[in-house]
mmCIF file of C-alpha atoms and ligand atoms in Angstrom:
data_model
loop_
_atom_site.group_PDB
_atom_site.id
_atom_site.type_symbol
_atom_site.label_atom_id
_atom_site.label_comp_id
_atom_site.label_asym_id
_atom_site.label_seq_id
_atom_site.Cartn_x
_atom_site.Cartn_y
_atom_site.Cartn_z
ATOM 1 C CA UNK H 1 8.344 -4.554 -85.877
ATOM 2 C CA UNK H 2 11.789 -2.086 -85.095
ATOM 3 C CA UNK H 3 11.640 -0.796 -81.936
ATOM 4 C CA UNK H 4 12.771 3.043 -81.405
ATOM 5 C CA UNK H 5 11.597 4.583 -78.498
ATOM 6 C CA UNK H 6 12.797 7.667 -76.669
ATOM 7 C CA UNK H 7 12.554 7.918 -72.957
ATOM 8 C CA UNK H 8 12.616 11.915 -71.616
ATOM 9 C CA UNK H 9 12.978 12.101 -68.201
ATOM 10 C CA UNK H 10 11.824 15.042 -67.330
ATOM 11 C CA UNK H 11 12.582 17.304 -63.259
ATOM 12 C CA UNK H 12 10.791 20.224 -62.444
ATOM 13 C CA UNK H 13 13.196 21.576 -60.565
ATOM 14 C CA UNK H 14 10.116 23.741 -58.326
ATOM 15 C CA UNK H 15 12.215 24.233 -55.112
ATOM 16 C CA UNK H 16 10.726 26.803 -52.747
ATOM 17 C CA UNK H 17 8.607 28.620 -56.058
ATOM 18 C CA UNK H 18 5.885 26.101 -55.749
ATOM 19 C CA UNK H 19 4.808 26.475 -52.258
ATOM 20 C CA UNK H 20 4.912 29.965 -52.737
ATOM 21 C CA UNK H 21 3.247 30.786 -56.039
ATOM 22 C CA UNK H 22 0.411 27.482 -56.431
ATOM 23 C CA UNK H 23 0.076 27.527 -52.882
ATOM 24 C CA UNK H 24 0.130 31.070 -51.882
ATOM 25 C CA UNK H 25 1.923 29.743 -48.823
ATOM 26 C CA UNK H 26 3.672 31.512 -46.273
ATOM 27 C CA UNK H 27 4.389 29.135 -43.597
ATOM 28 C CA UNK H 28 8.634 27.775 -43.607
ATOM 29 C CA UNK H 29 7.674 24.433 -42.834
ATOM 30 C CA UNK H 30 5.334 24.331 -46.060
ATOM 31 C CA UNK H 31 8.343 26.159 -47.858
ATOM 32 C CA UNK H 32 11.128 23.557 -46.265
ATOM 33 C CA UNK H 33 9.562 20.933 -48.247
ATOM 34 C CA UNK H 34 10.799 22.791 -51.292
ATOM 35 C CA UNK H 35 14.350 22.898 -49.745
ATOM 36 C CA UNK H 36 14.613 19.669 -50.099
ATOM 37 C CA UNK H 37 14.364 19.590 -54.524
ATOM 38 C CA UNK H 38 18.415 20.746 -54.172
ATOM 39 C CA UNK H 39 19.219 17.549 -51.955
ATOM 40 C CA UNK H 40 17.200 15.963 -54.561
ATOM 41 C CA UNK H 41 18.678 16.573 -57.600
ATOM 42 C CA UNK H 42 22.181 15.588 -56.541
ATOM 43 C CA UNK H 43 20.844 12.404 -56.105
ATOM 44 C CA UNK H 44 19.497 13.173 -59.794
ATOM 45 C CA UNK H 45 22.470 13.641 -61.125
ATOM 46 C CA UNK H 46 24.272 11.126 -59.472
ATOM 47 C CA UNK H 47 21.906 8.114 -60.854
ATOM 48 C CA UNK H 48 21.594 9.916 -64.339
ATOM 49 C CA UNK H 49 25.282 10.143 -64.152
ATOM 50 C CA UNK H 50 25.519 6.625 -63.459
ATOM 51 C CA UNK H 51 24.012 5.755 -66.135
ATOM 52 C CA UNK H 52 24.927 8.262 -68.946
ATOM 53 C CA UNK H 53 21.522 9.320 -69.131
ATOM 54 C CA UNK H 54 20.829 12.965 -70.649
ATOM 55 C CA UNK H 55 17.261 14.486 -69.243
ATOM 56 C CA UNK H 56 16.147 17.598 -69.171
ATOM 57 C CA UNK H 57 15.023 20.075 -65.900
ATOM 58 C CA UNK H 58 12.337 22.514 -66.105
ATOM 59 C CA UNK H 59 13.610 25.554 -63.724
ATOM 60 C CA UNK H 60 11.387 28.542 -62.553
ATOM 61 C CA UNK H 61 13.359 31.869 -62.001
ATOM 62 C CA UNK H 62 13.045 31.869 -58.397
ATOM 63 C CA UNK H 63 14.486 28.455 -57.438
ATOM 64 C CA UNK H 64 17.696 29.492 -60.154
ATOM 65 C CA UNK H 65 18.315 32.512 -57.569
ATOM 66 C CA UNK H 66 18.220 30.822 -54.754
ATOM 67 C CA UNK H 67 19.874 27.595 -56.085
ATOM 68 C CA UNK H 68 22.215 28.745 -58.916
ATOM 69 C CA UNK H 69 24.742 26.479 -58.205
ATOM 70 C CA UNK H 70 22.765 23.208 -58.611
ATOM 71 C CA UNK H 71 21.075 25.074 -61.872
ATOM 72 C CA UNK H 72 25.103 25.265 -62.564
ATOM 73 C CA UNK H 73 25.640 21.257 -61.689
ATOM 74 C CA UNK H 74 22.730 20.196 -63.855
ATOM 75 C CA UNK H 75 24.322 22.634 -66.843
ATOM 76 C CA UNK H 76 27.242 20.962 -66.983
ATOM 77 C CA UNK H 77 25.843 17.759 -66.524
ATOM 78 C CA UNK H 78 24.619 18.436 -70.126
ATOM 79 C CA UNK H 79 21.384 17.719 -69.224
ATOM 80 C CA UNK H 80 18.280 20.450 -71.183
ATOM 81 C CA UNK H 81 17.423 23.118 -69.247
ATOM 82 C CA UNK H 82 13.511 24.239 -69.807
ATOM 83 C CA UNK H 83 11.409 27.400 -68.947
ATOM 84 C CA UNK H 84 8.977 26.808 -66.091
ATOM 85 C CA UNK H 85 8.243 30.164 -64.804
ATOM 86 C CA UNK H 86 9.081 33.175 -62.225
ATOM 87 C CA UNK H 87 7.625 31.514 -59.316
ATOM 88 C CA UNK H 88 5.396 28.801 -60.774
ATOM 89 C CA UNK H 89 2.419 31.137 -61.465
ATOM 90 C CA UNK H 90 -0.390 29.569 -63.278
ATOM 91 C CA UNK H 91 -0.313 31.298 -66.482
ATOM 92 C CA UNK H 92 -4.228 30.942 -66.318
ATOM 93 C CA UNK H 93 -4.730 33.455 -63.575
ATOM 94 C CA UNK H 94 -2.660 36.873 -64.572
ATOM 95 C CA UNK H 95 -2.980 39.429 -67.221
ATOM 96 C CA UNK H 96 -1.829 39.087 -70.355
ATOM 97 C CA UNK H 97 0.845 41.713 -69.729
ATOM 98 C CA UNK H 98 1.919 39.828 -66.209
ATOM 99 C CA UNK H 99 2.267 36.404 -68.180
ATOM 100 C CA UNK H 100 4.587 38.283 -70.340
ATOM 101 C CA UNK H 101 6.803 39.591 -67.000
ATOM 102 C CA UNK H 102 7.014 36.082 -65.813
ATOM 103 C CA UNK H 103 8.541 34.375 -69.353
ATOM 104 C CA UNK H 104 11.501 37.601 -69.153
ATOM 105 C CA UNK H 105 11.324 37.271 -65.831
ATOM 106 C CA UNK H 106 12.480 33.332 -65.534
ATOM 107 C CA UNK H 107 14.936 34.241 -69.292
ATOM 108 C CA UNK H 108 16.402 36.887 -66.780
ATOM 109 C CA UNK H 109 17.430 34.228 -64.139
ATOM 110 C CA UNK H 110 18.516 31.456 -66.379
ATOM 111 C CA UNK H 111 20.727 33.627 -68.191
ATOM 112 C CA UNK H 112 22.201 35.781 -65.332
ATOM 113 C CA UNK H 113 22.614 32.287 -63.084
ATOM 114 C CA UNK H 114 23.885 29.928 -65.954
ATOM 115 C CA UNK H 115 23.555 31.621 -68.840
ATOM 116 C CA UNK H 116 21.156 29.422 -70.751
ATOM 117 C CA UNK H 117 17.942 31.047 -72.826
ATOM 118 C CA UNK H 118 15.882 28.001 -72.784
ATOM 119 C CA UNK H 119 13.957 26.440 -75.790
ATOM 120 C CA UNK H 120 11.526 24.634 -74.404
ATOM 121 C CA UNK H 121 8.526 25.559 -72.211
ATOM 122 C CA UNK H 122 6.989 23.602 -69.566
ATOM 123 C CA UNK H 123 3.561 25.317 -67.283
ATOM 124 C CA UNK H 124 3.850 25.549 -64.149
ATOM 125 C CA UNK H 125 0.599 23.569 -63.232
ATOM 126 C CA UNK H 126 0.482 22.140 -67.039
ATOM 127 C CA UNK H 127 -2.098 25.143 -67.568
ATOM 128 C CA UNK H 128 -2.193 27.458 -70.840
ATOM 129 C CA UNK H 129 -3.725 30.812 -70.854
ATOM 130 C CA UNK H 130 -5.014 31.984 -74.667
ATOM 131 C CA UNK H 131 -1.796 34.120 -75.326
ATOM 132 C CA UNK H 132 0.861 30.695 -73.959
ATOM 133 C CA UNK H 133 1.156 29.807 -77.706
ATOM 134 C CA UNK H 134 1.809 33.263 -79.483
ATOM 135 C CA UNK H 135 4.359 34.977 -76.103
ATOM 136 C CA UNK H 136 6.256 31.464 -76.932
ATOM 137 C CA UNK H 137 6.418 31.677 -80.434
ATOM 138 C CA UNK H 138 7.421 34.637 -80.192
ATOM 139 C CA UNK H 139 9.809 34.415 -77.445
ATOM 140 C CA UNK H 140 11.860 31.679 -80.041
ATOM 141 C CA UNK H 141 10.568 28.363 -77.692
ATOM 142 C CA UNK H 142 10.713 25.560 -80.196
ATOM 143 C CA UNK H 143 8.360 23.518 -77.908
ATOM 144 C CA UNK H 144 5.666 23.026 -74.663
ATOM 145 C CA UNK H 145 5.284 20.791 -72.466
ATOM 146 C CA UNK H 146 2.169 20.976 -70.693
ATOM 147 C CA UNK H 147 -0.951 19.677 -72.657
ATOM 148 C CA UNK H 148 -2.617 16.462 -72.646
ATOM 149 C CA UNK H 149 -3.298 15.993 -76.589
ATOM 150 C CA UNK H 150 -1.207 13.223 -77.171
ATOM 151 C CA UNK H 151 0.193 10.338 -75.468
ATOM 152 C CA UNK H 152 3.691 8.899 -77.310
ATOM 153 C CA UNK H 153 3.749 11.273 -80.089
ATOM 154 C CA UNK H 154 4.484 14.990 -80.267
ATOM 155 C CA UNK H 155 1.497 17.194 -82.266
ATOM 156 C CA UNK H 156 1.466 20.716 -83.495
ATOM 157 C CA UNK H 157 0.142 23.395 -81.356
ATOM 158 C CA UNK H 158 -2.556 25.865 -82.377
ATOM 159 C CA UNK H 159 -3.098 29.197 -82.027
ATOM 160 C CA UNK H 160 -6.851 30.367 -82.702
ATOM 161 C CA UNK H 161 -8.897 27.702 -80.757
ATOM 162 C CA UNK H 162 -12.754 28.436 -80.059
ATOM 163 C CA UNK H 163 -14.959 26.796 -78.335
ATOM 164 C CA UNK H 164 -19.174 27.570 -77.318
ATOM 165 C CA UNK H 165 -21.386 25.299 -75.247
ATOM 166 C CA UNK H 166 -23.649 25.633 -78.249
ATOM 167 C CA UNK H 167 -21.802 25.200 -81.297
ATOM 168 C CA UNK H 168 -19.112 22.559 -82.405
ATOM 169 C CA UNK H 169 -15.754 22.697 -82.159
ATOM 170 C CA UNK H 170 -13.959 25.099 -83.450
ATOM 171 C CA UNK H 171 -10.119 24.384 -84.677
ATOM 172 C CA UNK H 172 -7.206 26.886 -85.070
ATOM 173 C CA UNK H 173 -4.577 27.089 -87.374
ATOM 174 C CA UNK H 174 -1.515 24.852 -86.473
ATOM 175 C CA UNK H 175 1.399 26.628 -85.517
ATOM 176 C CA UNK H 176 5.558 25.869 -85.906
ATOM 177 C CA UNK H 177 5.880 24.914 -81.973
ATOM 178 C CA UNK H 178 6.227 21.047 -80.789
ATOM 179 C CA UNK H 179 3.541 20.135 -77.499
ATOM 180 C CA UNK H 180 5.125 17.644 -76.293
ATOM 181 C CA UNK H 181 3.000 16.011 -73.900
ATOM 182 C CA UNK H 182 2.703 15.392 -70.209
ATOM 183 C CA UNK H 183 0.227 12.933 -68.209
ATOM 184 C CA UNK H 184 -1.251 13.415 -64.553
ATOM 185 C CA UNK H 185 -0.674 10.182 -64.078
ATOM 186 C CA UNK H 186 3.462 9.472 -64.909
ATOM 187 C CA UNK H 187 4.025 12.856 -63.086
ATOM 188 C CA UNK H 188 5.577 11.828 -59.061
ATOM 189 C CA UNK H 189 3.972 14.804 -57.003
ATOM 190 C CA UNK H 190 0.091 13.823 -57.367
ATOM 191 C CA UNK H 191 0.471 10.267 -56.329
ATOM 192 C CA UNK H 192 2.888 11.137 -53.358
ATOM 193 C CA UNK H 193 2.966 14.174 -51.906
ATOM 194 C CA UNK H 194 0.743 14.818 -48.600
ATOM 195 C CA UNK H 195 -0.527 18.351 -49.166
ATOM 196 C CA UNK H 196 -3.432 20.509 -47.435
ATOM 197 C CA UNK H 197 -4.499 23.075 -49.750
ATOM 198 C CA UNK H 198 -6.433 26.150 -49.032
ATOM 199 C CA UNK H 199 -9.549 25.005 -50.749
ATOM 200 C CA UNK H 200 -8.380 20.767 -51.544
ATOM 201 C CA UNK H 201 -6.644 17.901 -49.627
ATOM 202 C CA UNK H 202 -4.294 15.302 -52.052
ATOM 203 C CA UNK H 203 -3.255 12.497 -49.443
ATOM 204 C CA UNK H 204 -0.329 11.281 -51.567
ATOM 205 C CA UNK H 205 1.495 9.402 -50.263
ATOM 206 C CA UNK H 206 1.573 5.770 -52.354
ATOM 207 C CA UNK H 207 3.800 3.580 -52.247
ATOM 208 C CA UNK H 208 6.216 4.776 -55.665
ATOM 209 C CA UNK H 209 5.749 0.436 -56.884
ATOM 210 C CA UNK H 210 2.295 2.010 -57.907
ATOM 211 C CA UNK H 211 4.164 4.350 -59.570
ATOM 212 C CA UNK H 212 6.071 2.254 -60.966
ATOM 213 C CA UNK H 213 4.032 -0.199 -62.134
ATOM 214 C CA UNK H 214 2.186 2.805 -64.170
ATOM 215 C CA UNK H 215 5.190 3.726 -65.928
ATOM 216 C CA UNK H 216 6.225 -0.563 -66.791
ATOM 217 C CA UNK H 217 2.859 -0.645 -68.293
ATOM 218 C CA UNK H 218 2.391 2.759 -69.868
ATOM 219 C CA UNK H 219 6.216 1.786 -70.917
ATOM 220 C CA UNK H 220 5.297 -1.427 -72.428
ATOM 221 C CA UNK H 221 2.444 -0.658 -74.310
ATOM 222 C CA UNK H 222 4.309 2.085 -76.222
ATOM 223 C CA UNK H 223 7.336 -0.318 -76.639
ATOM 224 C CA UNK H 224 4.280 -3.918 -77.301
ATOM 225 C CA UNK H 225 2.178 -1.737 -79.701
ATOM 226 C CA UNK H 226 3.235 1.009 -81.445
ATOM 227 C CA UNK H 227 6.621 0.538 -81.222
ATOM 228 C CA UNK H 228 8.105 4.265 -82.381
ATOM 229 C CA UNK H 229 7.249 7.250 -79.841
ATOM 230 C CA UNK H 230 8.835 9.002 -76.844
ATOM 231 C CA UNK H 231 7.924 8.133 -73.338
ATOM 232 C CA UNK H 232 7.873 11.109 -70.898
ATOM 233 C CA UNK H 233 7.513 10.965 -67.322
ATOM 234 C CA UNK H 234 7.439 13.769 -65.588
ATOM 235 C CA UNK H 235 9.206 14.228 -61.598
ATOM 236 C CA UNK H 236 9.851 16.747 -59.322
ATOM 237 C CA UNK H 237 13.438 16.565 -57.399
ATOM 238 C CA UNK H 238 11.694 17.384 -53.940
ATOM 239 C CA UNK H 239 9.245 13.986 -54.266
ATOM 240 C CA UNK H 240 11.591 11.766 -55.901
ATOM 241 C CA UNK H 241 14.361 12.009 -54.368
ATOM 242 C CA UNK H 242 13.080 10.847 -51.527
ATOM 243 C CA UNK H 243 15.104 7.709 -50.650
ATOM 244 C CA UNK H 244 12.333 4.957 -51.657
ATOM 245 C CA UNK H 245 11.599 6.778 -54.771
ATOM 246 C CA UNK H 246 14.704 7.242 -55.913
ATOM 247 C CA UNK H 247 15.198 3.563 -55.503
ATOM 248 C CA UNK H 248 11.568 2.563 -58.151
ATOM 249 C CA UNK H 249 13.360 6.177 -60.353
ATOM 250 C CA UNK H 250 15.931 3.619 -60.649
ATOM 251 C CA UNK H 251 14.594 -0.052 -61.697
ATOM 252 C CA UNK H 252 12.403 2.053 -64.252
ATOM 253 C CA UNK H 253 15.283 3.103 -65.893
ATOM 254 C CA UNK H 254 16.441 -0.807 -65.527
ATOM 255 C CA UNK H 255 13.424 -2.067 -66.682
ATOM 256 C CA UNK H 256 14.134 -0.193 -69.973
ATOM 257 C CA UNK H 257 18.062 0.825 -70.621
ATOM 258 C CA UNK H 258 18.782 -2.604 -72.321
ATOM 259 C CA UNK H 259 16.083 -3.308 -74.886
ATOM 260 C CA UNK H 260 16.369 -3.615 -78.562
ATOM 261 C CA UNK H 261 15.442 0.202 -79.874
ATOM 262 C CA UNK H 262 15.520 2.075 -76.515
ATOM 263 C CA UNK H 263 16.965 5.298 -75.663
ATOM 264 C CA UNK H 264 17.143 8.228 -73.603
ATOM 265 C CA UNK H 265 16.784 11.651 -74.520
ATOM 266 C CA UNK H 266 16.620 15.316 -73.557
ATOM 267 C CA UNK H 267 13.143 16.914 -74.588
ATOM 268 C CA UNK H 268 14.396 18.845 -77.143
ATOM 269 C CA UNK H 269 16.961 17.301 -78.952
ATOM 270 C CA UNK H 270 13.534 14.712 -80.047
ATOM 271 C CA UNK H 271 11.554 17.008 -80.775
ATOM 272 C CA UNK H 272 13.841 18.087 -83.644
ATOM 273 C CA UNK H 273 13.996 14.192 -84.441
ATOM 274 C CA UNK H 274 10.422 14.146 -84.603
ATOM 275 C CA UNK H 275 10.434 17.614 -87.291
ATOM 276 C CA UNK H 276 12.368 16.014 -89.851
ATOM 277 C CA UNK H 277 10.117 16.565 -92.500
ATOM 278 C CA UNK H 278 6.741 17.828 -91.186
ATOM 279 C CA UNK H 279 5.010 21.117 -91.255
ATOM 280 C CA UNK H 280 2.790 22.241 -89.109
ATOM 281 C CA UNK H 281 -1.050 20.415 -89.515
ATOM 282 C CA UNK H 282 -3.585 19.998 -87.583
ATOM 283 C CA UNK H 283 -3.625 16.025 -85.931
ATOM 284 C CA UNK H 284 -5.574 13.664 -87.959
ATOM 285 C CA UNK H 285 -8.935 12.996 -87.494
ATOM 286 C CA UNK H 286 -10.049 16.280 -86.783
ATOM 287 C CA UNK H 287 -12.259 17.663 -89.309
ATOM 288 C CA UNK H 288 -10.654 20.731 -90.822
ATOM 289 C CA UNK H 289 -7.617 18.008 -91.812
HETATM 290 ZN ZN1 LIG B 301 6.622 22.945 -61.059
#
């Protein structure tokens, strides 16, 4: 079987915005964890440069204003920059008007700081509202990356799905917006970060070898059993950028890089590759497909 496996390393450069927006924190100590983000980005850029690997960074507008030189360095290195909200708000917890404002404020910051108009979107908290997909279409996005209905194959987003607890699921209309699926088990943050939140605690702080093993096993399944698709890993510079974790990221790159048919991709490049010859359709095995 001919192999065509593309590895998409993605980095959510949240910096302060995660602690201010998602965790609603006023603690300088908590925010300082985000201040480590630019340190992590510099290490990541060096590792990617050493291997000539293209990657994708999702950057909230708030981060762009806080750390403009780091954002410029990401852009100058040729990596894709995607939209990641303004201050890491959860779109499902704001009004439709506020969600539109957040999108526009994020665009404005990335334009002012790096002269970039992203075509990819990743929701902070990987949560979407019913308005998210229509808003992304209206703003010209090609893809979004916050949902989990697939693993190694992109799929078409839909508008107008509906459901009740006493009737069948109704599929909406597939639209020209590609989903690049994510997964919590391929994300560094829940595995590593010890966070005492207002309503819960995430213990985190596992050995990075556990994450490396999950990455390798997922990759092996894709490579050996399926042979074609995209492996999307999600990392956060403030998290993966710590020394012992950087070593594991580099070990994963070493594990995959020389296998026949494996290459690294930016997310938008994979979307355009996958879309060729396809038109929006429902997933296989749905009642209406
Ligand atoms: Zn984020």
